[in-house]
Short mmCIF file of C-alpha atoms in Angstrom, two decimals:
data_model
loop_
_atom_site.label_atom_id
_atom_site.label_comp_id
_atom_site.label_asym_id
_atom_site.label_seq_id
_atom_site.Cartn_x
_atom_site.Cartn_y
_atom_site.Cartn_z
CA MET Q 1 -8.66 32.31 17.81
CA SER Q 2 -7.92 33.36 14.69
CA TYR Q 3 -4.64 31.78 15.12
CA MET Q 4 -6.24 28.35 14.87
CA PRO Q 5 -7.16 28.04 11.17
CA LYS Q 6 -3.49 29.19 10.45
CA SER Q 7 -1.78 25.90 11.59
CA PRO Q 8 -4.26 23.22 12.33
CA TRP Q 9 -2.58 20.32 13.34
CA LEU Q 10 -4.03 16.64 12.19
CA VAL Q 11 -4.04 13.07 13.37
CA HIS Q 12 -4.56 10.43 10.96
CA TYR Q 13 -6.09 6.83 11.77
CA ASP Q 14 -6.49 4.11 9.13
CA ALA Q 15 -9.53 2.03 10.31
CA SER Q 16 -9.76 -0.53 7.73
CA SER Q 17 -9.16 1.43 4.66
CA CYS Q 18 -7.36 -0.40 1.53
CA ASN Q 19 -4.44 1.92 1.86
CA GLY Q 20 -5.61 4.01 -1.39
CA CYS Q 21 -6.83 6.70 0.93
CA ASP Q 22 -3.91 6.53 3.39
CA ILE Q 23 -1.47 6.94 0.82
CA GLU Q 24 -3.31 10.09 -0.61
CA VAL Q 25 -3.53 11.63 2.77
CA LEU Q 26 0.44 11.15 2.97
CA ALA Q 27 0.93 12.24 -0.64
CA CYS Q 28 -1.01 15.95 0.46
CA LEU Q 29 2.16 16.19 2.63
CA THR Q 30 4.81 15.62 0.12
CA PRO Q 31 6.31 17.94 -2.21
CA LEU Q 32 3.48 18.27 -4.99
CA TYR Q 33 0.95 19.06 -2.71
CA ASP Q 34 2.52 20.13 0.24
CA VAL Q 35 -0.06 21.13 2.92
CA GLU Q 36 3.06 21.92 5.55
CA ARG Q 37 3.34 25.12 3.96
CA PHE Q 38 -0.02 26.00 5.40
CA GLY Q 39 1.08 25.13 8.78
CA ILE Q 40 -1.06 21.88 8.48
CA LEU Q 41 0.97 19.21 10.17
CA ASN Q 42 0.29 15.20 10.68
CA ILE Q 43 1.17 14.23 13.98
CA GLY Q 44 1.13 11.05 16.00
CA ASN Q 45 -0.25 12.55 19.00
CA PRO Q 46 -3.93 12.89 19.31
CA LYS Q 47 -3.52 15.15 22.30
CA HIS Q 48 -1.88 17.76 19.98
CA ALA Q 49 -4.37 17.33 17.26
CA ASP Q 50 -7.28 19.79 16.25
CA ILE Q 51 -8.54 17.24 13.43
CA PHE Q 52 -8.97 14.02 13.18
CA VAL Q 53 -8.70 12.46 9.61
CA VAL Q 54 -10.24 8.82 9.47
CA THR Q 55 -9.84 6.49 6.29
CA GLY Q 56 -11.74 3.22 5.93
CA SER Q 57 -14.86 1.54 7.60
CA VAL Q 58 -15.47 0.84 11.04
CA ASN Q 59 -15.24 -2.82 12.44
CA GLU Q 60 -15.50 -4.30 16.22
CA GLN Q 61 -11.51 -4.46 16.49
CA ASN Q 62 -10.97 -0.76 15.80
CA LYS Q 63 -14.04 0.79 17.23
CA SER Q 64 -12.30 0.98 20.43
CA VAL Q 65 -9.24 2.47 18.80
CA ILE Q 66 -11.27 5.38 17.11
CA LYS Q 67 -13.13 5.98 20.22
CA ASN Q 68 -10.28 6.18 22.04
CA ILE Q 69 -8.26 8.81 19.80
CA TYR Q 70 -11.50 10.84 19.51
CA ASP Q 71 -11.45 10.80 23.04
CA GLN Q 72 -8.08 11.92 23.79
CA MET Q 73 -8.25 15.04 21.43
CA PRO Q 74 -9.04 18.31 23.07
CA ASN Q 75 -11.71 20.43 22.76
CA PRO Q 76 -12.80 22.08 19.91
CA LYS Q 77 -12.47 19.20 17.36
CA VAL Q 78 -13.29 18.09 13.96
CA VAL Q 79 -13.64 14.88 12.35
CA VAL Q 80 -12.97 14.26 8.74
CA ALA Q 81 -13.95 10.97 7.27
CA VAL Q 82 -11.90 10.69 4.02
CA GLY Q 83 -13.21 8.21 0.93
CA ALA Q 84 -16.17 6.27 0.41
CA CYS Q 85 -15.59 3.48 2.91
CA ALA Q 86 -14.92 6.11 5.64
CA SER Q 87 -18.45 7.97 4.74
CA SER Q 88 -20.56 4.89 4.41
CA GLY Q 89 -18.56 1.66 4.11
CA GLY Q 90 -18.21 1.95 0.26
CA VAL Q 91 -17.51 -1.00 -1.79
CA PHE Q 92 -17.31 -3.26 1.22
CA ARG Q 93 -20.39 -2.17 3.05
CA GLU Q 94 -21.94 -5.70 2.65
CA CYS Q 95 -18.81 -7.33 3.82
CA TYR Q 96 -19.60 -9.19 7.48
CA ASN Q 97 -17.05 -7.48 9.40
CA VAL Q 98 -17.75 -4.00 8.30
CA GLN Q 99 -20.13 -2.10 10.24
CA GLY Q 100 -20.42 1.19 7.91
CA GLY Q 101 -19.04 4.49 8.04
CA VAL Q 102 -17.16 6.44 10.68
CA ASP Q 103 -20.48 8.23 11.60
CA ASN Q 104 -21.64 4.92 13.79
CA VAL Q 105 -18.97 5.70 16.45
CA ILE Q 106 -18.11 9.35 16.50
CA PRO Q 107 -19.81 12.42 15.36
CA VAL Q 108 -18.38 13.25 11.61
CA ASP Q 109 -18.44 16.92 10.78
CA VAL Q 110 -16.85 16.64 7.04
CA TYR Q 111 -17.24 13.73 4.27
CA VAL Q 112 -14.66 13.60 1.32
CA PRO Q 113 -16.25 11.52 -1.57
CA GLY Q 114 -14.00 9.40 -3.68
CA CYS Q 115 -12.42 5.99 -4.06
CA ALA Q 116 -9.81 6.66 -3.34
CA ALA Q 117 -10.17 10.36 -2.50
CA ARG Q 118 -8.02 12.75 -4.56
CA PRO Q 119 -5.45 14.72 -2.68
CA GLU Q 120 -7.12 17.70 -4.12
CA ALA Q 121 -10.33 16.67 -2.30
CA ILE Q 122 -8.86 15.79 0.89
CA ILE Q 123 -7.32 19.27 0.95
CA ASP Q 124 -10.75 21.05 0.33
CA GLY Q 125 -12.30 19.02 3.17
CA VAL Q 126 -9.49 19.71 5.68
CA VAL Q 127 -10.02 23.44 4.75
CA GLN Q 128 -14.01 22.90 5.09
CA ALA Q 129 -13.08 21.33 8.64
CA LEU Q 130 -11.27 24.66 9.38
CA GLY Q 131 -14.49 26.47 9.27
CA VAL Q 132 -16.25 24.13 11.35
CA LEU Q 133 -13.48 24.26 13.75
CA GLU Q 134 -13.88 27.80 14.07
CA GLY Q 135 -17.69 27.86 14.53
CA LYS Q 136 -17.26 25.10 17.38
CA TYR Q 137 -14.85 27.67 18.97
CA LYS Q 138 -16.91 30.42 18.77
CA ASN Q 139 -19.86 28.54 20.37
CA MET Q 140 -17.53 27.15 23.09
CA VAL Q 141 -16.52 30.91 24.21
CA LYS Q 142 -20.06 31.91 24.16
CA VAL Q 143 -21.19 28.88 26.65
CA ALA Q 144 -18.46 29.73 28.71
CA LYS Q 145 -19.57 33.32 29.10
CA MET O 1 18.51 -9.63 34.06
CA GLY O 2 16.40 -6.61 33.90
CA GLU O 3 12.64 -6.17 34.43
CA ARG O 4 10.40 -7.02 31.89
CA THR O 5 8.34 -4.41 30.42
CA ILE O 6 5.44 -4.89 27.58
CA ILE O 7 5.52 -1.80 25.03
CA PRO O 8 2.28 -1.94 22.82
CA PHE O 9 3.39 -0.73 19.34
CA GLY O 10 0.45 0.46 17.18
CA PRO O 11 -1.92 0.33 15.92
CA GLN O 12 -1.79 3.78 15.57
CA HIS O 13 1.89 4.76 15.77
CA PRO O 14 3.57 7.70 13.86
CA VAL O 15 5.61 5.62 11.70
CA LEU O 16 2.96 3.34 10.54
CA PRO O 17 0.29 4.52 7.67
CA GLU O 18 -1.24 1.47 8.82
CA PRO O 19 -2.69 -0.39 11.99
CA LEU O 20 -0.26 -3.17 12.84
CA HIS O 21 -0.07 -3.84 16.35
CA LEU O 22 2.74 -5.61 18.19
CA ASP O 23 3.20 -6.09 21.88
CA LEU O 24 6.95 -5.79 22.75
CA ILE O 25 8.30 -7.59 25.40
CA LEU O 26 11.40 -5.50 26.75
CA GLU O 27 14.17 -5.77 29.05
CA ASP O 28 15.49 -2.59 29.54
CA GLU O 29 16.00 -1.41 25.89
CA LYS O 30 16.38 -4.46 24.45
CA VAL O 31 13.24 -6.34 22.87
CA VAL O 32 13.22 -10.08 24.04
CA GLY O 33 10.21 -11.22 22.16
CA ALA O 34 7.18 -9.93 20.28
CA VAL O 35 3.40 -10.95 20.00
CA PRO O 36 1.40 -9.53 17.09
CA SER O 37 -2.14 -9.41 17.08
CA ILE O 38 -4.16 -8.68 14.00
CA GLY O 39 -7.93 -7.78 12.91
CA PHE O 40 -8.18 -4.04 12.67
CA VAL O 41 -8.59 -3.89 8.79
CA HIS O 42 -10.45 -7.32 8.62
CA ARG O 43 -13.20 -6.61 6.15
CA GLY O 44 -14.29 -10.11 5.12
CA LEU O 45 -14.22 -9.63 1.34
CA GLU O 46 -13.39 -13.15 0.18
CA LYS O 47 -16.92 -13.66 1.58
CA LEU O 48 -18.29 -11.17 -0.83
CA VAL O 49 -18.12 -13.68 -3.94
CA GLU O 50 -21.55 -14.74 -2.78
CA LYS O 51 -23.11 -11.42 -3.29
CA ARG O 52 -21.02 -10.31 -6.30
CA ASP O 53 -20.63 -11.86 -9.60
CA PHE O 54 -17.71 -13.17 -11.18
CA ASN O 55 -17.33 -9.78 -13.36
CA GLU O 56 -18.02 -7.27 -10.61
CA MET O 57 -15.71 -9.02 -7.98
CA ILE O 58 -12.55 -7.57 -9.85
CA TYR O 59 -13.66 -4.01 -8.55
CA VAL O 60 -13.57 -5.56 -4.94
CA ILE O 61 -10.42 -7.44 -5.41
CA GLU O 62 -8.48 -4.43 -6.74
CA ARG O 63 -9.64 -2.68 -3.19
CA ILE O 64 -7.66 -5.29 -1.33
CA CYS O 65 -4.74 -2.96 -1.15
CA GLY O 66 -4.36 0.58 -2.82
CA ILE O 67 -0.55 0.35 -3.42
CA CYS O 68 -0.72 -3.04 -5.55
CA SER O 69 -4.07 -2.50 -6.80
CA PHE O 70 -3.54 -3.33 -10.35
CA ILE O 71 -1.48 -6.44 -9.72
CA HIS O 72 -4.70 -7.62 -7.44
CA SER O 73 -6.84 -7.15 -10.29
CA GLN O 74 -4.40 -8.47 -12.98
CA GLY O 75 -3.95 -11.50 -10.74
CA TYR O 76 -7.96 -12.23 -10.27
CA ALA O 77 -8.38 -11.74 -13.74
CA GLN O 78 -5.63 -14.38 -14.46
CA THR O 79 -7.17 -16.75 -12.12
CA ILE O 80 -10.80 -16.60 -13.41
CA GLU O 81 -9.30 -16.52 -17.38
CA GLY O 82 -7.36 -19.80 -16.55
CA LEU O 83 -10.33 -21.30 -14.83
CA MET O 84 -12.77 -20.59 -17.90
CA GLY O 85 -10.01 -21.52 -20.42
CA VAL O 86 -9.89 -17.67 -21.62
CA GLU O 87 -6.96 -17.22 -24.01
CA ILE O 88 -6.14 -13.11 -23.90
CA PRO O 89 -4.67 -11.20 -26.68
CA ALA O 90 -0.89 -10.58 -26.57
CA ARG O 91 -1.44 -6.71 -26.32
CA VAL O 92 -3.57 -7.18 -23.12
CA LYS O 93 -0.62 -9.25 -21.87
CA TYR O 94 1.92 -6.51 -22.67
CA LEU O 95 0.03 -3.71 -21.29
CA ARG O 96 -0.57 -5.51 -18.04
CA THR O 97 2.95 -6.20 -17.60
CA ILE O 98 3.69 -2.27 -18.41
CA TRP O 99 1.23 -1.22 -15.65
CA GLY O 100 2.25 -4.07 -13.32
CA GLU O 101 5.78 -2.89 -13.39
CA LEU O 102 4.92 0.94 -13.05
CA SER O 103 3.25 -0.30 -10.06
CA ARG O 104 6.22 -1.88 -8.82
CA ILE O 105 8.19 1.29 -9.30
CA HIS O 106 5.55 3.46 -7.40
CA SER O 107 5.37 0.83 -4.63
CA HIS O 108 9.11 0.36 -4.24
CA LEU O 109 9.46 4.43 -4.23
CA LEU O 110 6.78 4.66 -1.80
CA TRP O 111 8.64 2.07 0.59
CA LEU O 112 11.81 3.35 0.25
CA GLY O 113 10.40 7.04 1.47
CA LEU O 114 8.70 5.40 4.51
CA MET O 115 11.97 3.41 5.21
CA ALA O 116 13.72 6.72 5.22
CA ASP O 117 11.19 8.13 7.52
CA ALA O 118 11.59 5.38 9.93
CA TYR O 119 15.13 6.35 10.36
CA GLY O 120 14.36 9.97 10.49
CA PHE O 121 15.80 11.07 7.20
CA GLU O 122 12.85 13.18 6.18
CA SER O 123 14.16 14.92 3.29
CA LEU O 124 14.85 11.47 1.68
CA PHE O 125 11.21 10.96 2.20
CA MET O 126 10.08 13.86 0.27
CA HIS O 127 12.36 13.01 -2.72
CA CYS O 128 11.31 9.43 -2.99
CA TRP O 129 7.30 10.60 -2.79
CA ARG O 130 8.20 13.72 -5.12
CA VAL O 131 9.51 11.53 -7.82
CA ARG O 132 6.88 8.88 -7.26
CA GLU O 133 4.18 11.74 -8.31
CA LYS O 134 5.22 11.36 -11.88
CA ILE O 135 4.59 7.68 -12.10
CA LEU O 136 1.20 8.23 -10.68
CA ASP O 137 0.70 11.05 -13.38
CA ILE O 138 1.32 8.30 -15.91
CA PHE O 139 -1.52 6.20 -14.25
CA GLU O 140 -3.97 9.23 -14.11
CA GLU O 141 -3.06 9.86 -17.81
CA THR O 142 -3.56 6.65 -18.89
CA THR O 143 -6.40 4.95 -16.77
CA GLY O 144 -7.74 8.15 -15.20
CA GLY O 145 -6.95 7.08 -11.48
CA ARG O 146 -4.20 7.76 -9.21
CA VAL O 147 -3.94 4.58 -7.21
CA ILE O 148 -7.21 2.70 -7.94
CA PHE O 149 -7.36 2.14 -11.56
CA SER O 150 -10.26 -0.16 -12.39
CA VAL O 151 -8.76 -0.79 -15.82
CA CYS O 152 -8.55 -4.87 -15.81
CA LYS O 153 -11.70 -6.99 -16.67
CA VAL O 154 -12.11 -10.64 -16.79
CA GLY O 155 -10.89 -11.25 -20.59
CA GLY O 156 -8.79 -8.48 -21.09
CA LEU O 157 -8.79 -4.58 -20.42
CA TRP O 158 -11.30 -1.55 -20.74
CA LYS O 159 -8.53 0.85 -21.63
CA ASP O 160 -5.85 0.69 -24.42
CA ILE O 161 -2.85 2.80 -24.34
CA ASP O 162 -1.94 3.99 -27.86
CA ASN O 163 1.55 3.66 -29.13
CA GLU O 164 2.22 7.70 -29.31
CA THR O 165 1.42 7.59 -25.54
CA LEU O 166 3.76 4.77 -24.97
CA LYS O 167 6.55 6.52 -26.42
CA ARG O 168 5.91 9.38 -24.31
CA ILE O 169 5.77 7.23 -21.14
CA VAL O 170 9.51 6.25 -22.27
CA THR O 171 10.73 9.96 -22.02
CA VAL O 172 9.10 10.33 -18.81
CA LEU O 173 10.40 7.36 -17.49
CA LYS O 174 14.16 8.28 -18.72
CA ASP O 175 13.78 11.63 -16.28
CA VAL O 176 12.44 9.39 -13.68
CA GLU O 177 15.16 6.60 -13.91
CA LYS O 178 18.18 9.76 -13.55
CA GLU O 179 16.17 11.23 -10.59
CA THR O 180 16.13 7.54 -8.90
CA LYS O 181 19.94 6.90 -9.56
CA LYS O 182 20.76 9.86 -7.60
CA MET O 183 18.47 8.64 -4.66
CA ALA O 184 19.55 5.10 -4.81
CA ASP O 185 23.41 6.61 -4.44
CA VAL O 186 22.11 7.98 -0.89
CA PHE O 187 20.37 4.65 -0.01
CA THR O 188 23.52 2.42 -0.69
CA ARG O 189 26.28 4.81 -0.10
CA ASP O 190 25.24 7.18 2.82
CA TYR O 191 27.18 6.41 5.74
CA THR O 192 24.23 7.31 8.29
CA VAL O 193 21.74 5.40 6.35
CA GLN O 194 24.17 2.29 6.44
CA LYS O 195 24.43 2.79 10.43
CA ARG O 196 20.97 2.20 10.75
CA THR O 197 20.68 -0.75 8.07
CA ARG O 198 23.74 -2.63 8.10
CA GLY O 199 23.79 -6.02 10.05
CA VAL O 200 20.19 -4.79 11.72
CA GLY O 201 17.39 -7.74 11.52
CA VAL O 202 19.70 -10.26 9.93
CA ILE O 203 17.87 -13.25 8.49
CA THR O 204 19.91 -15.82 7.10
CA TYR O 205 19.66 -18.30 3.80
CA GLN O 206 18.30 -20.83 5.86
CA GLU O 207 15.60 -19.09 8.13
CA ALA O 208 14.26 -17.18 5.26
CA ILE O 209 13.52 -20.65 3.72
CA ASP O 210 12.30 -22.25 6.90
CA LEU O 211 10.15 -19.15 7.91
CA GLY O 212 8.58 -19.21 4.44
CA ALA O 213 9.65 -15.60 3.50
CA VAL O 214 8.79 -14.09 0.07
CA GLY O 215 9.83 -11.24 -2.22
CA PRO O 216 12.62 -9.20 -1.30
CA THR O 217 12.65 -10.37 2.17
CA LEU O 218 13.58 -13.61 0.94
CA ARG O 219 16.04 -12.32 -2.08
CA GLY O 220 17.60 -10.35 0.56
CA SER O 221 18.60 -13.39 1.89
CA GLY O 222 20.25 -14.88 -0.90
CA VAL O 223 17.51 -16.98 -2.25
CA VAL O 224 16.67 -16.91 -5.71
CA GLN O 225 12.51 -16.93 -5.95
CA ASP O 226 10.87 -14.68 -8.09
CA MET O 227 7.16 -15.39 -9.39
CA ARG O 228 7.81 -13.34 -12.80
CA THR O 229 10.23 -16.25 -13.88
CA LEU O 230 7.25 -18.41 -14.18
CA GLY O 231 6.21 -16.30 -17.38
CA TYR O 232 2.99 -15.31 -16.55
CA ALA O 233 1.63 -12.10 -18.84
CA ALA O 234 4.37 -11.27 -21.12
CA TYR O 235 7.05 -12.02 -18.66
CA GLY O 236 8.21 -15.07 -20.86
CA ASP O 237 8.92 -12.76 -23.41
CA LEU O 238 11.42 -10.46 -21.51
CA VAL O 239 14.65 -10.63 -20.54
CA PHE O 240 15.41 -10.52 -16.88
CA GLU O 241 17.15 -12.10 -13.82
CA PRO O 242 15.66 -12.02 -10.52
CA ILE O 243 17.75 -9.77 -8.12
CA VAL O 244 19.48 -11.36 -4.88
CA GLU O 245 21.49 -9.91 -2.01
CA LYS O 246 23.32 -11.97 0.20
CA ASP O 247 23.49 -10.40 3.50
CA GLY O 248 19.98 -10.76 4.94
CA ASP O 249 20.07 -7.37 6.63
CA CYS O 250 17.65 -4.62 6.45
CA TYR O 251 20.61 -2.94 3.83
CA ALA O 252 20.36 -6.11 1.64
CA ARG O 253 16.48 -5.85 1.66
CA THR O 254 16.87 -1.95 0.74
CA ILE O 255 19.33 -2.84 -2.10
CA VAL O 256 17.00 -5.46 -3.58
CA ARG O 257 14.39 -2.93 -3.93
CA VAL O 258 16.52 0.01 -5.27
CA ARG O 259 17.92 -2.74 -7.88
CA GLU O 260 14.50 -3.76 -8.60
CA ILE O 261 13.17 -0.34 -9.59
CA SER O 262 15.91 -0.23 -12.40
CA GLN O 263 14.99 -3.40 -13.47
CA SER O 264 11.46 -2.45 -13.78
CA PHE O 265 12.35 0.50 -16.01
CA ASP O 266 14.36 -1.70 -18.08
CA LEU O 267 11.49 -4.29 -18.40
CA ILE O 268 9.03 -1.53 -19.40
CA TYR O 269 11.20 -0.55 -21.96
CA GLN O 270 11.64 -3.80 -23.41
CA ALA O 271 7.64 -4.55 -23.24
CA ILE O 272 7.34 -0.95 -24.97
CA ASN O 273 9.71 -2.16 -27.64
CA LYS O 274 8.14 -5.33 -28.32
CA ILE O 275 4.02 -4.92 -27.98
CA PRO O 276 1.89 -5.94 -30.86
CA ASP O 277 -1.03 -4.35 -32.01
CA GLY O 278 -4.43 -5.84 -31.50
CA GLU O 279 -7.41 -6.31 -29.60
CA ILE O 280 -7.71 -5.37 -26.03
CA ASP O 281 -10.53 -7.53 -24.92
CA VAL O 282 -12.29 -10.81 -25.96
CA LYS O 283 -15.68 -11.88 -25.02
CA VAL O 284 -16.05 -14.11 -22.14
CA LYS O 285 -18.97 -17.05 -22.36
CA GLY O 286 -20.59 -19.03 -19.89
CA ASN O 287 -19.60 -19.05 -16.16
CA PRO O 288 -16.69 -20.34 -14.01
CA ASN O 289 -16.68 -23.96 -13.23
CA GLY O 290 -13.79 -26.04 -11.62
CA GLU O 291 -10.70 -24.72 -9.73
CA PHE O 292 -7.96 -22.67 -10.46
CA LEU O 293 -4.49 -21.48 -8.92
CA THR O 294 -2.22 -18.79 -9.85
CA ARG O 295 0.95 -17.22 -8.41
CA LEU O 296 2.30 -13.73 -8.85
CA GLU O 297 5.12 -11.51 -7.74
CA GLN O 298 3.71 -8.38 -6.19
CA PRO O 299 6.31 -5.77 -5.05
CA ARG O 300 6.26 -7.52 -1.61
CA GLY O 301 6.74 -10.71 -3.15
CA GLN O 302 4.54 -14.12 -3.90
CA VAL O 303 0.71 -13.70 -4.18
CA VAL O 304 -1.27 -16.76 -4.50
CA TYR O 305 -4.93 -16.61 -5.96
CA TYR O 306 -7.31 -19.63 -5.69
CA ALA O 307 -10.76 -19.71 -6.96
CA LYS O 308 -13.63 -22.32 -7.18
CA GLY O 309 -16.54 -21.83 -9.60
CA ASN O 310 -19.75 -23.90 -9.39
CA GLY O 311 -21.03 -23.20 -12.60
CA THR O 312 -23.21 -20.27 -11.65
CA LYS O 313 -22.15 -16.43 -11.97
CA TYR O 314 -21.19 -16.75 -8.41
CA LEU O 315 -17.68 -18.14 -7.16
CA ASP O 316 -18.07 -20.79 -4.15
CA ARG O 317 -14.74 -19.49 -3.03
CA PHE O 318 -11.83 -17.46 -3.71
CA ARG O 319 -8.86 -17.15 -1.64
CA VAL O 320 -5.74 -14.71 -1.54
CA ARG O 321 -2.26 -15.57 0.23
CA THR O 322 -0.98 -12.27 0.40
CA PRO O 323 3.07 -11.69 0.84
CA THR O 324 2.91 -9.65 4.10
CA PHE O 325 1.07 -12.64 5.74
CA ALA O 326 4.27 -14.75 4.71
CA ASN O 327 6.63 -12.36 5.95
CA ILE O 328 5.51 -11.85 9.21
CA PRO O 329 7.29 -14.91 10.93
CA PRO O 330 10.44 -13.33 9.45
CA LEU O 331 9.81 -10.26 11.32
CA LEU O 332 9.02 -11.88 14.47
CA LYS O 333 12.68 -13.43 14.10
CA MET O 334 14.31 -10.24 13.51
CA LEU O 335 12.93 -8.34 16.50
CA PRO O 336 14.36 -10.43 19.55
CA GLY O 337 17.47 -8.64 20.40
CA ALA O 338 16.93 -5.83 18.63
CA ASP O 339 16.89 -2.19 20.17
CA LEU O 340 13.41 -0.56 20.88
CA ALA O 341 14.86 2.41 18.47
CA ASP O 342 15.00 -0.18 15.67
CA VAL O 343 11.44 -1.61 15.99
CA PRO O 344 10.44 0.69 13.30
CA VAL O 345 13.07 -0.01 10.35
CA LEU O 346 12.85 -3.73 11.27
CA ALA O 347 9.01 -3.50 10.95
CA LEU O 348 9.10 -1.84 7.87
CA SER O 349 11.99 -3.61 6.42
CA ILE O 350 9.58 -6.32 5.45
CA ASP O 351 7.20 -3.80 3.63
CA PRO O 352 4.30 -4.50 5.56
CA CYS O 353 0.65 -4.15 3.93
CA ILE O 354 -1.91 -4.83 6.55
CA SER O 355 -4.94 -4.21 4.26
CA CYS O 356 -3.65 -7.11 1.88
CA THR O 357 -2.93 -9.34 4.89
CA GLU O 358 -6.23 -8.98 6.93
CA ARG O 359 -8.42 -8.21 3.67
#
């Protein structure tokens, strides 16, 4: 399974983020940071993705959307929560329509700090997620044997 | 008449960085109706005024949206200052104008990139975002943040930009201006770009007024309206004309934004030439009491802030009316009759900012 870290594909969903983290996720793909040179692709189809990048906190309306995208992704899969809101609810944690971080709905593997998270931090989070992905795959193979 | 099909567009869609949801009613390939549904990004942050005092609230307000974060904090500060009768120093007004116009350039470049991506012109998208990074470098140098600055406060600013740095910003902007001109040529003259945008999603002068459009969507239909002409911050001292195009299609809306970028460069040069020396904040005494309403021009259009204080440090009510909210009715007007393949271009042509709309 050594090929997976060489071209991880990610799907990005904006839960209820302020856009700050989202445009930083997009900035990672554009010429200054250009993660596509490492084979990292941002795609729209959850069924093609290995890494789920979520920005923003969870509310009643988008709970099912997050769950739906996560369930459609094939195993092994990793979830990266980008930014303070996705990790804990951040500055909005006391709002009436915010239920806290993404880990309330789906299991999160890597938390990226920052408000807004910097592109360097997001790339670092995705790279750490690759290690988790590799570990999960090895585990799956062990169980299958 | 073909059979009707309903196709959900969003909330998670490759062309959208944000969760906008439309139920598109189709007859074959033609859209005959669209039903928007909202609430994916609703946080309820206006209600937080009951838990955060009026000085802390500015950090929540600038997180309404990460793209026009500075203009949100500027608008909030302006509302509370107006409410409490605080007169801010002239240097603050100029610095707010400079940061505000830089935000406009960064927002419009971001939008031009996304628009290019919507009609499949990916290299142009990459170029727009590459140039935009230079504006973000200026933000990082002067405020420490790339998208969220936390530099505005009630009664002034936390940080000053010294005159040396301002001069350097001008040289950086001259470079950016040259590169932007090259890209502007593609947006205005390229045959394929015009094929996708000319005559698509036409909103007439009367429709734009009736549906209450704001910002480039309104000015693209020939209506002269720009809140900056009210002369808030330093705009009263600067010379500029609202930018207006007549056609009302996606092409006109693109051209308005392209021309507004050059206007913003000009406004920043003017402001840097005229900026006076002085303090960057005044002491704010007491608590807000009474009501106040302000209007500002965001990259997406007119934004309205309303605040009501009760003499304690917590506000009674704070309300924001954001430009995208006003631009959704025009979008719903554009969609019927369009091809399904044009929906991403149409949806982006109003520059939707859902996190502003739903807060």
